[in-house]
mmCIF file of C-alpha atoms in Angstrom:
data_model
loop_
_atom_site.group_PDB
_atom_site.id
_atom_site.type_symbol
_atom_site.label_atom_id
_atom_site.label_comp_id
_atom_site.label_asym_id
_atom_site.label_seq_id
_atom_site.Cartn_x
_atom_site.Cartn_y
_atom_site.Cartn_z
ATOM 1 C CA MET A 27 107.173 -106.308 -210.347
ATOM 2 C CA PHE A 28 105.751 -104.773 -207.230
ATOM 3 C CA SER A 29 103.616 -106.076 -204.446
ATOM 4 C CA LEU A 30 101.206 -103.950 -202.476
ATOM 5 C CA PHE A 31 99.488 -104.390 -199.178
ATOM 6 C CA ASN A 32 95.977 -103.114 -198.639
ATOM 7 C CA SER A 33 95.694 -102.252 -194.973
ATOM 8 C CA ASN A 34 93.260 -100.201 -193.043
ATOM 9 C CA LYS A 35 95.218 -101.247 -189.962
ATOM 10 C CA PHE A 36 98.298 -99.486 -191.216
ATOM 11 C CA ARG A 37 96.212 -97.308 -193.610
ATOM 12 C CA TYR A 38 98.441 -97.533 -196.497
ATOM 13 C CA PRO A 39 99.736 -97.291 -203.092
ATOM 14 C CA PHE A 40 101.248 -95.734 -206.607
ATOM 15 C CA LEU A 41 102.806 -97.820 -209.117
ATOM 16 C CA CYS A 42 106.128 -96.067 -209.590
ATOM 17 C CA PHE A 43 106.291 -96.940 -213.262
ATOM 18 C CA LEU A 44 110.073 -96.856 -213.204
ATOM 19 C CA ALA A 45 110.765 -100.492 -213.991
ATOM 20 C CA LEU A 46 110.929 -101.857 -217.514
ATOM 21 C CA LEU A 47 108.200 -104.368 -216.772
ATOM 22 C CA LEU A 48 105.922 -103.837 -213.826
ATOM 23 C CA ALA A 49 103.978 -106.477 -212.007
ATOM 24 C CA TRP A 50 102.066 -105.669 -208.878
ATOM 25 C CA SER A 51 100.866 -107.783 -206.042
ATOM 26 C CA PHE A 52 98.565 -106.116 -203.553
ATOM 27 C CA THR A 53 97.628 -107.715 -200.264
ATOM 28 C CA GLY A 54 94.364 -106.892 -198.585
ATOM 29 C CA TYR A 55 93.569 -106.427 -194.917
ATOM 30 C CA TRP A 56 90.056 -105.170 -194.469
ATOM 31 C CA HIS A 57 88.759 -103.398 -191.411
ATOM 32 C CA THR A 58 85.146 -102.315 -191.104
ATOM 33 C CA ARG A 59 84.660 -99.576 -193.681
ATOM 34 C CA GLN A 60 82.668 -96.437 -193.287
ATOM 35 C CA ALA A 61 80.493 -97.874 -196.027
ATOM 36 C CA ASN A 62 78.207 -94.861 -196.119
ATOM 37 C CA LEU A 63 81.179 -92.590 -196.892
ATOM 38 C CA ASP A 64 83.091 -94.696 -199.407
ATOM 39 C CA GLY A 65 83.260 -93.168 -202.854
ATOM 40 C CA ALA A 66 84.446 -90.209 -204.902
ATOM 41 C CA TYR A 67 82.946 -86.742 -204.490
ATOM 42 C CA ALA A 68 83.570 -83.869 -206.892
ATOM 43 C CA ASP A 69 83.036 -80.129 -206.972
ATOM 44 C CA ASN A 70 83.487 -78.688 -210.456
ATOM 45 C CA ALA A 71 81.789 -75.334 -209.857
ATOM 46 C CA ASN A 72 84.933 -73.683 -211.169
ATOM 47 C CA SER A 73 85.199 -75.032 -214.710
ATOM 48 C CA ASP A 74 88.998 -74.810 -214.675
ATOM 49 C CA THR A 75 89.521 -76.514 -211.330
ATOM 50 C CA SER A 76 88.281 -79.833 -209.975
ATOM 51 C CA PHE A 77 88.141 -80.362 -206.215
ATOM 52 C CA LEU A 78 87.946 -84.057 -205.428
ATOM 53 C CA ILE A 79 87.421 -86.090 -202.252
ATOM 54 C CA THR A 80 88.055 -89.834 -202.327
ATOM 55 C CA ILE A 81 87.286 -92.150 -199.413
ATOM 56 C CA ALA A 82 87.873 -95.904 -199.201
ATOM 57 C CA ASP A 83 88.862 -98.238 -196.369
ATOM 58 C CA ASP A 84 88.400 -95.338 -193.941
ATOM 59 C CA TYR A 85 91.142 -93.418 -195.780
ATOM 60 C CA PHE A 86 90.549 -89.855 -196.973
ATOM 61 C CA SER A 87 92.190 -87.809 -199.727
ATOM 62 C CA TYR A 88 91.416 -84.263 -200.860
ATOM 63 C CA SER A 89 92.903 -82.955 -204.116
ATOM 64 C CA ALA A 90 92.629 -80.038 -206.522
ATOM 65 C CA PHE A 91 93.692 -80.029 -210.152
ATOM 66 C CA SER A 92 92.764 -78.861 -213.656
ATOM 67 C CA LYS A 93 92.498 -81.596 -216.246
ATOM 68 C CA ASN A 94 91.991 -79.084 -219.058
ATOM 69 C CA LEU A 95 94.981 -76.950 -218.073
ATOM 70 C CA LYS A 96 97.011 -80.008 -217.020
ATOM 71 C CA ARG A 97 97.790 -78.473 -213.643
ATOM 72 C CA PHE A 98 98.088 -80.100 -210.249
ATOM 73 C CA TYR A 99 97.426 -77.824 -207.263
ATOM 74 C CA PHE A 100 97.467 -79.841 -204.035
ATOM 75 C CA THR A 101 96.550 -83.016 -202.204
ATOM 76 C CA TRP A 102 96.445 -84.032 -198.552
ATOM 77 C CA GLY A 103 94.895 -86.794 -196.515
ATOM 78 C CA GLY A 104 95.065 -89.626 -194.022
ATOM 79 C CA PRO A 105 92.881 -92.134 -192.149
ATOM 80 C CA ILE A 106 89.485 -90.660 -191.341
ATOM 81 C CA GLN A 107 88.222 -91.301 -187.823
ATOM 82 C CA LYS A 108 84.661 -90.950 -186.578
ATOM 83 C CA GLN A 109 84.362 -89.023 -183.324
ATOM 84 C CA GLU A 110 81.337 -88.339 -181.159
ATOM 85 C CA HIS A 111 80.777 -84.940 -182.751
ATOM 86 C CA GLY A 112 82.279 -85.320 -186.199
ATOM 87 C CA PHE A 113 85.459 -86.560 -187.834
ATOM 88 C CA THR A 114 89.189 -86.113 -187.428
ATOM 89 C CA ILE A 115 92.004 -86.882 -189.848
ATOM 90 C CA PRO A 116 95.560 -87.576 -188.654
ATOM 91 C CA VAL A 117 97.314 -86.013 -191.657
ATOM 92 C CA GLU A 118 99.766 -88.446 -193.258
ATOM 93 C CA TYR A 119 100.696 -86.385 -196.315
ATOM 94 C CA HIS A 120 100.354 -82.813 -197.514
ATOM 95 C CA SER A 121 101.806 -81.693 -200.832
ATOM 96 C CA MET A 122 102.084 -78.039 -199.781
ATOM 97 C CA ASP A 123 102.936 -78.203 -196.082
ATOM 98 C CA LYS A 124 105.112 -80.957 -194.647
ATOM 99 C CA GLU A 125 104.646 -79.468 -191.179
ATOM 100 C CA ALA A 126 100.970 -80.440 -191.356
ATOM 101 C CA VAL A 127 101.909 -84.127 -191.378
ATOM 102 C CA GLY A 128 101.232 -85.658 -187.988
ATOM 103 C CA GLN A 129 98.635 -83.054 -187.031
ATOM 104 C CA MET A 130 95.137 -84.106 -185.967
ATOM 105 C CA LEU A 131 92.717 -82.160 -188.141
ATOM 106 C CA PRO A 132 89.037 -81.889 -187.149
ATOM 107 C CA VAL A 133 86.892 -81.752 -190.286
ATOM 108 C CA GLN A 134 83.304 -80.774 -190.973
ATOM 109 C CA LEU A 135 81.877 -83.584 -193.074
ATOM 110 C CA GLU A 136 78.190 -84.283 -193.537
ATOM 111 C CA LEU A 137 76.411 -86.570 -195.957
ATOM 112 C CA LYS A 138 73.746 -84.861 -198.019
ATOM 113 C CA ALA A 139 71.448 -86.095 -200.757
ATOM 114 C CA GLY A 140 73.588 -86.987 -203.740
ATOM 115 C CA GLY A 141 76.856 -86.081 -202.050
ATOM 116 C CA LEU A 142 78.426 -84.517 -198.981
ATOM 117 C CA ASP A 143 79.309 -81.151 -197.474
ATOM 118 C CA PHE A 144 82.955 -80.582 -196.617
ATOM 119 C CA PHE A 145 83.258 -77.412 -194.546
ATOM 120 C CA ASP A 146 81.468 -74.763 -196.698
ATOM 121 C CA ARG A 147 81.711 -76.636 -200.004
ATOM 122 C CA HIS A 148 79.249 -79.178 -201.449
ATOM 123 C CA PHE A 149 80.539 -82.194 -203.362
ATOM 124 C CA ARG A 150 78.389 -84.417 -205.552
ATOM 125 C CA LYS A 151 78.962 -88.171 -205.452
ATOM 126 C CA VAL A 152 80.463 -89.680 -208.581
ATOM 127 C CA ASN A 153 78.332 -92.756 -209.265
ATOM 128 C CA ALA A 154 79.935 -95.870 -210.690
ATOM 129 C CA ALA A 155 79.575 -99.647 -210.806
ATOM 130 C CA PRO A 156 81.074 -101.607 -207.888
ATOM 131 C CA SER A 157 84.674 -102.765 -208.252
ATOM 132 C CA ASP A 158 86.711 -105.500 -206.556
ATOM 133 C CA LEU A 159 89.610 -103.036 -206.286
ATOM 134 C CA VAL A 160 87.948 -100.531 -203.955
ATOM 135 C CA GLY A 161 90.248 -99.894 -201.002
ATOM 136 C CA CYS A 162 93.484 -98.405 -199.780
ATOM 137 C CA TRP A 163 96.533 -100.340 -200.985
ATOM 138 C CA ARG A 164 100.269 -100.030 -200.446
ATOM 139 C CA ILE A 165 103.215 -101.444 -202.360
ATOM 140 C CA ALA A 166 104.376 -104.539 -200.508
ATOM 141 C CA GLY A 167 106.725 -106.138 -203.019
ATOM 142 C CA ARG A 168 108.539 -105.666 -206.284
ATOM 143 C CA MET A 169 109.773 -108.029 -208.971
ATOM 144 C CA GLN A 170 113.542 -107.908 -209.380
ATOM 145 C CA ASN A 171 115.496 -110.349 -211.554
ATOM 146 C CA GLY A 172 112.469 -112.596 -211.811
ATOM 147 C CA GLU A 173 111.913 -112.776 -208.069
ATOM 148 C CA MET A 174 109.294 -111.022 -205.959
ATOM 149 C CA ARG A 175 111.015 -109.155 -203.150
ATOM 150 C CA GLU A 176 108.982 -107.950 -200.218
ATOM 151 C CA MET A 177 108.925 -104.298 -199.224
ATOM 152 C CA PRO A 178 108.190 -104.161 -195.472
ATOM 153 C CA LEU A 179 106.003 -101.446 -194.044
ATOM 154 C CA ALA A 180 108.035 -98.333 -193.255
ATOM 155 C CA ALA A 181 107.516 -94.601 -192.775
ATOM 156 C CA ARG A 182 108.288 -94.080 -196.453
ATOM 157 C CA ARG A 183 105.566 -95.760 -198.462
ATOM 158 C CA THR A 184 103.540 -95.619 -201.642
ATOM 159 C CA LEU A 185 99.754 -95.851 -201.414
ATOM 160 C CA LYS A 186 97.035 -96.309 -203.964
ATOM 161 C CA LEU A 187 93.480 -95.315 -203.089
ATOM 162 C CA LEU A 188 90.684 -96.659 -205.277
ATOM 163 C CA THR A 189 86.959 -95.960 -205.220
ATOM 164 C CA ASP A 190 84.513 -97.579 -207.644
ATOM 165 C CA ASN A 191 85.925 -95.686 -210.614
ATOM 166 C CA ARG A 192 88.745 -93.397 -209.469
ATOM 167 C CA PHE A 193 92.344 -93.971 -208.423
ATOM 168 C CA GLN A 194 95.047 -91.899 -206.768
ATOM 169 C CA TRP A 195 98.584 -92.848 -205.785
ATOM 170 C CA MET A 196 100.717 -91.013 -203.225
ATOM 171 C CA ALA A 197 104.430 -91.464 -202.498
ATOM 172 C CA ILE A 198 104.924 -90.175 -198.948
ATOM 173 C CA ASN A 199 106.851 -90.333 -195.702
ATOM 174 C CA ILE A 200 104.584 -90.169 -192.657
ATOM 175 C CA GLU A 201 107.458 -89.347 -190.276
ATOM 176 C CA THR A 202 109.404 -86.653 -192.120
ATOM 177 C CA GLY A 203 106.444 -85.229 -194.067
ATOM 178 C CA GLU A 204 108.328 -85.683 -197.334
ATOM 179 C CA PHE A 205 105.953 -85.741 -200.289
ATOM 180 C CA SER A 206 107.450 -87.355 -203.404
ATOM 181 C CA GLY A 207 104.518 -87.221 -205.821
ATOM 182 C CA THR A 208 100.960 -88.131 -206.711
ATOM 183 C CA GLY A 209 98.749 -88.827 -209.680
ATOM 184 C CA GLY A 210 95.207 -89.900 -210.324
ATOM 185 C CA GLY A 211 92.215 -90.138 -212.578
ATOM 186 C CA THR A 212 89.644 -92.725 -213.608
ATOM 187 C CA TYR A 213 89.999 -96.457 -214.130
ATOM 188 C CA THR A 214 88.136 -99.467 -215.482
ATOM 189 C CA LEU A 215 88.537 -103.186 -214.798
ATOM 190 C CA LYS A 216 87.190 -105.432 -217.550
ATOM 191 C CA ASN A 217 88.052 -109.031 -218.422
ATOM 192 C CA GLY A 218 91.281 -108.967 -216.474
ATOM 193 C CA VAL A 219 92.448 -105.671 -217.977
ATOM 194 C CA TYR A 220 92.930 -102.715 -215.647
ATOM 195 C CA THR A 221 93.030 -99.354 -217.485
ATOM 196 C CA GLU A 222 93.900 -95.989 -215.959
ATOM 197 C CA THR A 223 93.244 -92.614 -217.560
ATOM 198 C CA ILE A 224 95.408 -89.919 -215.970
ATOM 199 C CA GLU A 225 93.742 -86.621 -215.004
ATOM 200 C CA PHE A 226 96.514 -85.179 -212.822
ATOM 201 C CA PHE A 227 100.180 -85.957 -212.286
ATOM 202 C CA SER A 228 102.307 -83.825 -209.979
ATOM 203 C CA ARG A 229 105.612 -84.941 -211.505
ATOM 204 C CA ASP A 230 104.859 -84.576 -215.202
ATOM 205 C CA SER A 231 101.836 -82.728 -216.555
ATOM 206 C CA THR A 232 102.445 -84.070 -220.080
ATOM 207 C CA ARG A 233 101.100 -87.439 -218.883
ATOM 208 C CA VAL A 234 97.612 -86.006 -218.343
ATOM 209 C CA GLY A 235 95.182 -87.575 -220.790
ATOM 210 C CA GLN A 236 97.183 -90.773 -221.237
ATOM 211 C CA SER A 237 95.525 -94.152 -220.779
ATOM 212 C CA LEU A 238 97.579 -97.071 -219.492
ATOM 213 C CA ALA A 239 96.373 -100.669 -219.660
ATOM 214 C CA PHE A 240 97.654 -103.499 -217.447
ATOM 215 C CA GLU A 241 96.986 -107.153 -216.952
ATOM 216 C CA GLY A 242 95.710 -107.751 -213.477
ATOM 217 C CA LYS A 243 93.982 -110.152 -211.145
ATOM 218 C CA VAL A 244 93.024 -110.288 -207.481
ATOM 219 C CA GLU A 245 93.706 -113.539 -205.654
ATOM 220 C CA ASP A 246 93.640 -114.156 -201.894
ATOM 221 C CA GLY A 247 93.628 -110.446 -201.179
ATOM 222 C CA LYS A 248 96.557 -109.763 -203.503
ATOM 223 C CA TRP A 249 96.404 -107.659 -206.641
ATOM 224 C CA PHE A 250 98.832 -108.839 -209.312
ATOM 225 C CA HIS A 251 99.511 -106.108 -211.800
ATOM 226 C CA SER A 252 101.825 -105.959 -214.822
ATOM 227 C CA GLY A 253 102.290 -103.748 -217.869
ATOM 228 C CA LYS A 254 104.206 -100.792 -219.296
ATOM 229 C CA SER A 255 104.895 -97.474 -217.626
ATOM 230 C CA SER A 256 103.640 -94.045 -218.693
ATOM 231 C CA ARG A 257 106.999 -93.704 -220.452
ATOM 232 C CA GLY A 258 106.289 -96.787 -222.529
ATOM 233 C CA GLU A 259 108.914 -98.862 -220.706
#
């Protein structure tokens, strides 16, 4: 069992799927969101490659992958900050360049009809029904021997970023720049059942296309989550 903390204050979730039985508890701390930016934005102009931006709880992630070829290319991101003349992102993870972590990156980001422009590329917004899980979460506890043990906030952390219909987890270290892995795709939440369908997985491409279902509930800002891993454990 794991417990996660949703915090825009600390800006920090994946379910590691290494335990035999997982149960997640996520705690929420909500700052004012950039509500007009929240969502998932996709550019699929290249049929073999998907470029995806996800924003929730003022946290930004940019990824590239091929679902058809089962290839993961890159991901990077961090808390997005509004400045007088645009946006900056203090990079907290970068799958290709650990030296980029800690850098302040100015970004060109502009909302347009039906989507947004990111530098010289246009992304269309992926429309979906609202979800109670939208936000940036981090693992804050884990079930061991029948007892929930807290995992205090540290430089090494696991985040989970959810928009209305997409998820992405990132295992990172914001001090050393170490990037341990990521995965993402689409999800649904119906009648207490949370189901993920994997579209990219940096550690194991054979998992792409799998759907994983979990029992889950949100109470008092915590997301309790239990089920089997992608390995069937």
